[in-house]
Amino acid sequence: MAMKNPYVPSILTVDEIRDETPDVRTLRLRLPSNGSRLSWRAGQFAQFTVFGVGECPFTFANSPTRAEYVECTFKLMGKVTGALRELAVGDAVGLRGPYGNFFPLESWRGRNLIFVGGGIGMAALRAPLQFVLDHRKDYGEILILNGARTVADLVYKEEMNEWSAFDGVKLIRTVDPGGETPEWDGEVGLVPHVFEKIAPTPSDSIVITCGPPIMIHFMLLTLEKCGYPKERVVTTLENKMKCGFGKCGRCNVGSVYVCKDGPVFTAAQLERLPKEF
């Protein structure tokens, strides 16, 4: 029996386009019309292709509990993301994957969960957050801290009201000093500073955080200061992932391949890696 070429993507179709910020966009992609299904776990990623231009890795931005479509949220950064922004409803997008490990959501049942996102990093938290909201009774209290440089840079503005409408869910928004507007009614301060200010108890809580590397660095320091065990702090890495199955050697950190062994790591695991990420 002939094996399927792992580099050949499935063909999806742009079904909806939503601007989250001036330079962040979400594409909702319709699955192939031949009835084939796509399954993934929250935290995994895929390579998204603009034909004739190239491919780029993005996390699945929607939960596998909403698998009737695929969503990716991306920031305008270069050639491929520029080409993705040129796509219109009805255009084709290639997808190969899913790749990598995933958030151990099943083992977190009954725990309090704290989602801490900064800027486009919130895209990596959206799938596990949707999964938890779709299984709301299985988890404890939920805290969401969503930060950005400015009010205009906050992603998922419309969805945040939906998230906070669930019982036992608390939402805190923050922008960097100087990024607020006269109408802003959220917090003003860097994400780690706001987290330390609100000081959620580390007792029986899991922290899932993603954002710019500098934010993650200071969040990890803040969480350690606040008494969160490193085994209960989880983040995701992006490290030039290309092939998706640990063969091309572009994303390795020491002996670890981010595309295969990650992208989800605990702070305890990161501590054992060379400081190359």
mmCIF file of C-alpha atoms in Angstrom:
data_model
loop_
_atom_site.group_PDB
_atom_site.id
_atom_site.type_symbol
_atom_site.label_atom_id
_atom_site.label_comp_id
_atom_site.label_asym_id
_atom_site.label_seq_id
_atom_site.Cartn_x
_atom_site.Cartn_y
_atom_site.Cartn_z
ATOM 1 C CA MET A 1 0.000 0.000 0.000
ATOM 2 C CA ALA A 2 1.390 3.411 -0.987
ATOM 3 C CA MET A 3 2.055 5.779 1.907
ATOM 4 C CA LYS A 4 0.634 9.279 1.832
ATOM 5 C CA ASN A 5 3.245 11.951 1.248
ATOM 6 C CA PRO A 6 3.339 13.870 4.578
ATOM 7 C CA TYR A 7 4.187 17.101 2.757
ATOM 8 C CA VAL A 8 1.010 17.093 0.659
ATOM 9 C CA PRO A 9 -1.539 19.398 2.306
ATOM 10 C CA SER A 10 -5.273 19.075 2.566
ATOM 11 C CA ILE A 11 -7.149 21.787 0.704
ATOM 12 C CA LEU A 12 -9.399 24.012 2.792
ATOM 13 C CA THR A 13 -11.416 27.038 1.717
ATOM 14 C CA VAL A 14 -11.611 30.476 3.293
ATOM 15 C CA ASP A 15 -15.129 30.753 4.692
ATOM 16 C CA GLU A 16 -14.902 33.855 6.877
ATOM 17 C CA ILE A 17 -12.414 36.648 7.526
ATOM 18 C CA ARG A 18 -12.327 38.541 10.805
ATOM 19 C CA ASP A 19 -9.927 41.358 11.727
ATOM 20 C CA GLU A 20 -8.960 41.163 15.398
ATOM 21 C CA THR A 21 -6.638 44.206 15.339
ATOM 22 C CA PRO A 22 -5.139 46.367 12.569
ATOM 23 C CA ASP A 23 -2.488 43.684 11.910
ATOM 24 C CA VAL A 24 -4.027 40.483 13.343
ATOM 25 C CA ARG A 25 -6.580 38.502 11.380
ATOM 26 C CA THR A 26 -8.511 35.282 11.923
ATOM 27 C CA LEU A 27 -9.433 33.032 9.016
ATOM 28 C CA ARG A 28 -12.190 30.484 9.379
ATOM 29 C CA LEU A 29 -11.510 27.654 6.937
ATOM 30 C CA ARG A 30 -14.059 25.244 5.553
ATOM 31 C CA LEU A 31 -13.044 21.590 5.507
ATOM 32 C CA PRO A 32 -12.649 19.671 2.217
ATOM 33 C CA SER A 33 -15.928 19.051 0.436
ATOM 34 C CA ASN A 34 -15.138 15.319 0.033
ATOM 35 C CA GLY A 35 -16.370 14.734 3.581
ATOM 36 C CA SER A 36 -12.944 14.044 5.084
ATOM 37 C CA ARG A 37 -12.564 15.056 8.710
ATOM 38 C CA LEU A 38 -9.675 16.669 10.506
ATOM 39 C CA SER A 39 -8.886 15.920 14.129
ATOM 40 C CA TRP A 40 -6.460 17.704 16.417
ATOM 41 C CA ARG A 41 -5.822 18.434 20.100
ATOM 42 C CA ALA A 42 -5.709 21.897 21.709
ATOM 43 C CA GLY A 43 -2.132 23.137 21.562
ATOM 44 C CA GLN A 44 -1.140 21.415 18.333
ATOM 45 C CA PHE A 45 -0.179 23.359 15.221
ATOM 46 C CA ALA A 46 -0.311 22.964 11.453
ATOM 47 C CA GLN A 47 1.514 24.325 8.446
ATOM 48 C CA PHE A 48 -0.794 26.636 6.493
ATOM 49 C CA THR A 49 0.037 27.116 2.813
ATOM 50 C CA VAL A 50 -0.610 29.963 0.424
ATOM 51 C CA PHE A 51 -0.039 28.280 -2.907
ATOM 52 C CA GLY A 52 2.767 29.821 -4.909
ATOM 53 C CA VAL A 53 4.057 31.731 -1.894
ATOM 54 C CA GLY A 54 4.915 29.351 0.959
ATOM 55 C CA GLU A 55 3.742 27.915 4.246
ATOM 56 C CA CYS A 56 3.784 29.092 7.839
ATOM 57 C CA PRO A 57 3.114 27.329 11.170
ATOM 58 C CA PHE A 58 0.152 28.470 13.258
ATOM 59 C CA THR A 59 -1.568 26.912 16.209
ATOM 60 C CA PHE A 60 -5.138 25.688 15.755
ATOM 61 C CA ALA A 61 -6.999 28.684 17.157
ATOM 62 C CA ASN A 62 -10.256 26.809 17.697
ATOM 63 C CA SER A 63 -11.000 23.883 19.960
ATOM 64 C CA PRO A 64 -11.381 20.337 18.592
ATOM 65 C CA THR A 65 -14.840 20.487 20.179
ATOM 66 C CA ARG A 66 -15.667 22.892 17.329
ATOM 67 C CA ALA A 67 -14.138 20.770 14.583
ATOM 68 C CA GLU A 68 -16.654 21.584 11.878
ATOM 69 C CA TYR A 69 -14.142 24.238 10.738
ATOM 70 C CA VAL A 70 -10.523 25.275 11.335
ATOM 71 C CA GLU A 71 -9.481 28.719 12.477
ATOM 72 C CA CYS A 72 -6.046 30.302 12.466
ATOM 73 C CA THR A 73 -5.181 33.692 13.884
ATOM 74 C CA PHE A 74 -2.024 35.312 12.554
ATOM 75 C CA LYS A 75 -0.166 38.596 12.706
ATOM 76 C CA LEU A 76 1.189 40.321 9.617
ATOM 77 C CA MET A 77 4.896 39.505 9.834
ATOM 78 C CA GLY A 78 6.251 38.615 6.401
ATOM 79 C CA LYS A 79 5.687 37.167 2.946
ATOM 80 C CA VAL A 80 3.320 34.311 3.819
ATOM 81 C CA THR A 81 1.243 36.235 6.336
ATOM 82 C CA GLY A 82 1.072 39.092 3.842
ATOM 83 C CA ALA A 83 -0.232 36.649 1.235
ATOM 84 C CA LEU A 84 -2.737 35.206 3.727
ATOM 85 C CA ARG A 85 -4.117 38.701 4.226
ATOM 86 C CA GLU A 86 -4.674 38.975 0.481
ATOM 87 C CA LEU A 87 -6.941 35.915 0.444
ATOM 88 C CA ALA A 88 -10.678 36.355 -0.037
ATOM 89 C CA VAL A 89 -13.657 34.215 0.908
ATOM 90 C CA GLY A 90 -13.666 31.181 -1.388
ATOM 91 C CA ASP A 91 -9.884 31.056 -1.873
ATOM 92 C CA ALA A 92 -7.970 27.827 -1.180
ATOM 93 C CA VAL A 93 -5.526 27.314 1.705
ATOM 94 C CA GLY A 94 -3.339 24.265 2.194
ATOM 95 C CA LEU A 95 -3.047 22.628 5.603
ATOM 96 C CA ARG A 96 -0.761 19.815 6.711
ATOM 97 C CA GLY A 97 -0.765 18.543 10.228
ATOM 98 C CA PRO A 98 -1.644 18.454 13.056
ATOM 99 C CA TYR A 99 1.811 18.365 14.593
ATOM 100 C CA GLY A 100 3.329 18.447 18.040
ATOM 101 C CA ASN A 101 2.082 17.719 21.516
ATOM 102 C CA PHE A 102 -0.897 19.312 23.238
ATOM 103 C CA PHE A 103 -2.253 20.664 26.499
ATOM 104 C CA PRO A 104 -3.112 17.822 28.929
ATOM 105 C CA LEU A 105 -6.647 19.123 29.428
ATOM 106 C CA GLU A 106 -8.020 15.761 30.550
ATOM 107 C CA SER A 107 -5.612 15.635 33.488
ATOM 108 C CA TRP A 108 -6.581 19.179 34.514
ATOM 109 C CA ARG A 109 -10.215 18.315 35.210
ATOM 110 C CA GLY A 110 -11.307 19.704 38.575
ATOM 111 C CA ARG A 111 -8.440 22.209 38.694
ATOM 112 C CA ASN A 112 -8.630 26.005 38.633
ATOM 113 C CA LEU A 113 -7.179 27.314 35.365
ATOM 114 C CA ILE A 114 -5.509 30.663 34.762
ATOM 115 C CA PHE A 115 -5.011 31.762 31.154
ATOM 116 C CA VAL A 116 -2.481 34.576 30.706
ATOM 117 C CA GLY A 117 -2.041 35.889 27.178
ATOM 118 C CA GLY A 118 -0.169 38.775 25.648
ATOM 119 C CA GLY A 119 -0.914 40.119 22.162
ATOM 120 C CA ILE A 120 -0.991 37.468 19.434
ATOM 121 C CA GLY A 121 0.023 34.906 22.088
ATOM 122 C CA MET A 122 -3.633 34.763 23.089
ATOM 123 C CA ALA A 123 -4.239 32.781 19.872
ATOM 124 C CA ALA A 124 -2.421 29.796 21.411
ATOM 125 C CA LEU A 125 -4.703 29.929 24.451
ATOM 126 C CA ARG A 126 -7.978 30.181 22.580
ATOM 127 C CA ALA A 127 -8.304 26.473 21.689
ATOM 128 C CA PRO A 128 -7.750 25.182 25.250
ATOM 129 C CA LEU A 129 -9.962 27.963 26.595
ATOM 130 C CA GLN A 130 -12.802 27.059 24.228
ATOM 131 C CA PHE A 131 -12.359 23.390 25.142
ATOM 132 C CA VAL A 132 -12.681 24.207 28.852
ATOM 133 C CA LEU A 133 -15.720 26.422 28.263
ATOM 134 C CA ASP A 134 -17.323 23.636 26.215
ATOM 135 C CA HIS A 135 -16.772 21.325 29.231
ATOM 136 C CA ARG A 136 -17.385 24.014 31.825
ATOM 137 C CA LYS A 137 -18.662 21.726 34.618
ATOM 138 C CA ASP A 138 -15.482 19.652 34.510
ATOM 139 C CA TYR A 139 -13.178 22.456 35.642
ATOM 140 C CA GLY A 140 -12.872 24.822 38.614
ATOM 141 C CA GLU A 141 -12.618 28.597 38.582
ATOM 142 C CA ILE A 142 -11.318 30.176 35.375
ATOM 143 C CA LEU A 143 -9.293 33.402 35.277
ATOM 144 C CA ILE A 144 -8.410 34.996 31.943
ATOM 145 C CA LEU A 145 -5.822 37.795 31.780
ATOM 146 C CA ASN A 146 -5.623 39.200 28.270
ATOM 147 C CA GLY A 147 -3.054 41.948 27.683
ATOM 148 C CA ALA A 148 -1.720 43.996 24.798
ATOM 149 C CA ARG A 149 0.371 47.075 24.135
ATOM 150 C CA THR A 150 -2.658 49.215 23.317
ATOM 151 C CA VAL A 151 -6.434 48.948 23.326
ATOM 152 C CA ALA A 152 -6.345 48.578 19.539
ATOM 153 C CA ASP A 153 -3.945 45.624 19.849
ATOM 154 C CA LEU A 154 -6.208 43.493 22.080
ATOM 155 C CA VAL A 155 -7.233 40.354 20.219
ATOM 156 C CA TYR A 156 -10.630 38.638 20.466
ATOM 157 C CA LYS A 157 -12.395 41.779 21.729
ATOM 158 C CA GLU A 158 -15.833 40.529 20.723
ATOM 159 C CA GLU A 159 -15.343 37.063 22.188
ATOM 160 C CA MET A 160 -14.180 38.277 25.565
ATOM 161 C CA ASN A 161 -17.726 39.161 26.593
ATOM 162 C CA GLU A 162 -18.836 35.637 25.692
ATOM 163 C CA TRP A 163 -16.024 34.135 27.782
ATOM 164 C CA SER A 164 -16.823 36.219 30.853
ATOM 165 C CA ALA A 165 -20.539 35.327 30.621
ATOM 166 C CA PHE A 166 -19.811 31.757 31.782
ATOM 167 C CA ASP A 167 -20.302 31.024 35.471
ATOM 168 C CA GLY A 168 -17.062 30.990 37.397
ATOM 169 C CA VAL A 169 -15.098 32.827 34.724
ATOM 170 C CA LYS A 170 -13.331 36.092 35.537
ATOM 171 C CA LEU A 171 -11.874 38.206 32.767
ATOM 172 C CA ILE A 172 -9.235 40.907 33.247
ATOM 173 C CA ARG A 173 -7.999 43.040 30.373
ATOM 174 C CA THR A 174 -4.902 45.172 30.508
ATOM 175 C CA VAL A 175 -2.863 47.414 28.248
ATOM 176 C CA ASP A 176 0.650 48.753 28.662
ATOM 177 C CA PRO A 177 1.020 52.205 30.240
ATOM 178 C CA GLY A 178 0.315 54.778 27.524
ATOM 179 C CA GLY A 179 -1.758 52.302 25.514
ATOM 180 C CA GLU A 180 -5.065 53.197 27.136
ATOM 181 C CA THR A 181 -7.773 55.401 25.637
ATOM 182 C CA PRO A 182 -10.049 57.871 27.481
ATOM 183 C CA GLU A 183 -12.842 55.268 27.381
ATOM 184 C CA TRP A 184 -10.697 52.359 28.629
ATOM 185 C CA ASP A 185 -12.128 50.694 31.742
ATOM 186 C CA GLY A 186 -9.637 47.837 32.085
ATOM 187 C CA GLU A 187 -6.295 47.651 33.855
ATOM 188 C CA VAL A 188 -3.234 49.642 32.823
ATOM 189 C CA GLY A 189 0.042 47.822 33.369
ATOM 190 C CA LEU A 190 2.321 45.142 32.003
ATOM 191 C CA VAL A 191 0.850 41.649 32.160
ATOM 192 C CA PRO A 192 3.257 40.298 34.836
ATOM 193 C CA HIS A 193 2.692 43.386 36.994
ATOM 194 C CA VAL A 194 -1.090 43.090 36.744
ATOM 195 C CA PHE A 195 -0.891 39.384 37.553
ATOM 196 C CA GLU A 196 1.141 40.109 40.673
ATOM 197 C CA LYS A 197 -1.315 42.835 41.651
ATOM 198 C CA ILE A 198 -4.386 40.607 41.434
ATOM 199 C CA ALA A 199 -2.397 37.752 43.033
ATOM 200 C CA PRO A 200 -4.603 34.719 42.300
ATOM 201 C CA THR A 201 -3.905 31.903 44.719
ATOM 202 C CA PRO A 202 -1.598 29.195 43.401
ATOM 203 C CA SER A 203 -3.498 26.557 45.362
ATOM 204 C CA ASP A 204 -4.738 23.839 42.991
ATOM 205 C CA SER A 205 -4.274 26.121 39.976
ATOM 206 C CA ILE A 206 -2.694 25.579 36.571
ATOM 207 C CA VAL A 207 -1.312 28.590 34.686
ATOM 208 C CA ILE A 208 -1.271 28.525 30.899
ATOM 209 C CA THR A 209 0.596 31.470 29.428
ATOM 210 C CA CYS A 210 1.708 32.592 25.984
ATOM 211 C CA GLY A 211 2.908 35.879 24.559
ATOM 212 C CA PRO A 212 6.033 37.642 23.368
ATOM 213 C CA PRO A 213 9.253 36.022 24.674
ATOM 214 C CA ILE A 214 9.955 38.981 26.944
ATOM 215 C CA MET A 215 6.493 38.665 28.495
ATOM 216 C CA ILE A 216 6.888 34.924 29.027
ATOM 217 C CA HIS A 217 10.298 35.501 30.623
ATOM 218 C CA PHE A 218 8.923 37.935 33.187
ATOM 219 C CA MET A 219 5.719 35.922 33.688
ATOM 220 C CA LEU A 220 7.777 32.879 34.647
ATOM 221 C CA LEU A 221 9.735 34.986 37.141
ATOM 222 C CA THR A 222 6.509 36.428 38.538
ATOM 223 C CA LEU A 223 4.875 33.017 38.853
ATOM 224 C CA GLU A 224 7.888 31.660 40.704
ATOM 225 C CA LYS A 225 7.778 34.681 43.021
ATOM 226 C CA CYS A 226 4.057 34.094 43.624
ATOM 227 C CA GLY A 227 4.653 30.473 44.599
ATOM 228 C CA TYR A 228 3.444 28.582 41.522
ATOM 229 C CA PRO A 229 5.240 25.223 41.139
ATOM 230 C CA LYS A 230 7.028 25.023 37.779
ATOM 231 C CA GLU A 231 5.242 21.756 37.002
ATOM 232 C CA ARG A 232 1.917 23.653 37.058
ATOM 233 C CA VAL A 233 3.046 26.465 34.728
ATOM 234 C CA VAL A 234 2.578 25.673 31.031
ATOM 235 C CA THR A 235 3.552 27.654 27.956
ATOM 236 C CA THR A 236 4.113 27.153 24.243
ATOM 237 C CA LEU A 237 7.190 27.831 22.135
ATOM 238 C CA GLU A 238 7.577 28.849 18.516
ATOM 239 C CA ASN A 239 11.029 28.058 17.213
ATOM 240 C CA LYS A 240 11.256 28.136 13.404
ATOM 241 C CA MET A 241 9.149 24.998 13.052
ATOM 242 C CA LYS A 242 9.237 23.745 9.465
ATOM 243 C CA CYS A 243 8.843 20.046 8.669
ATOM 244 C CA GLY A 244 6.583 19.303 11.647
ATOM 245 C CA PHE A 245 7.998 15.891 12.538
ATOM 246 C CA GLY A 246 11.526 16.450 13.798
ATOM 247 C CA LYS A 247 13.489 15.811 10.600
ATOM 248 C CA CYS A 248 14.716 19.140 9.238
ATOM 249 C CA GLY A 249 16.486 20.292 12.417
ATOM 250 C CA ARG A 250 15.346 23.911 12.268
ATOM 251 C CA CYS A 251 13.521 24.029 15.572
ATOM 252 C CA ASN A 252 15.644 21.963 17.926
ATOM 253 C CA VAL A 253 16.657 23.315 21.324
ATOM 254 C CA GLY A 254 19.458 21.040 22.435
ATOM 255 C CA SER A 255 18.149 17.520 21.873
ATOM 256 C CA VAL A 256 14.494 18.632 21.916
ATOM 257 C CA TYR A 257 12.542 19.284 18.722
ATOM 258 C CA VAL A 258 9.899 21.933 19.367
ATOM 259 C CA CYS A 259 7.745 20.707 16.468
ATOM 260 C CA LYS A 260 7.668 17.121 17.752
ATOM 261 C CA ASP A 261 8.385 17.220 21.493
ATOM 262 C CA GLY A 262 6.567 20.573 21.912
ATOM 263 C CA PRO A 263 5.318 23.170 21.376
ATOM 264 C CA VAL A 264 3.716 22.760 24.825
ATOM 265 C CA PHE A 265 6.190 22.713 27.713
ATOM 266 C CA THR A 266 5.999 23.187 31.463
ATOM 267 C CA ALA A 267 8.260 25.728 33.119
ATOM 268 C CA ALA A 268 10.053 22.797 34.760
ATOM 269 C CA GLN A 269 10.847 21.333 31.322
ATOM 270 C CA LEU A 270 12.033 24.704 29.999
ATOM 271 C CA GLU A 271 14.394 25.038 32.920
ATOM 272 C CA ARG A 272 16.220 21.903 31.775
ATOM 273 C CA LEU A 273 16.649 23.149 28.172
ATOM 274 C CA PRO A 274 19.591 25.176 26.830
ATOM 275 C CA LYS A 275 18.705 28.888 26.721
ATOM 276 C CA GLU A 276 18.356 28.900 22.928
ATOM 277 C CA PHE A 277 14.684 29.755 22.636
#
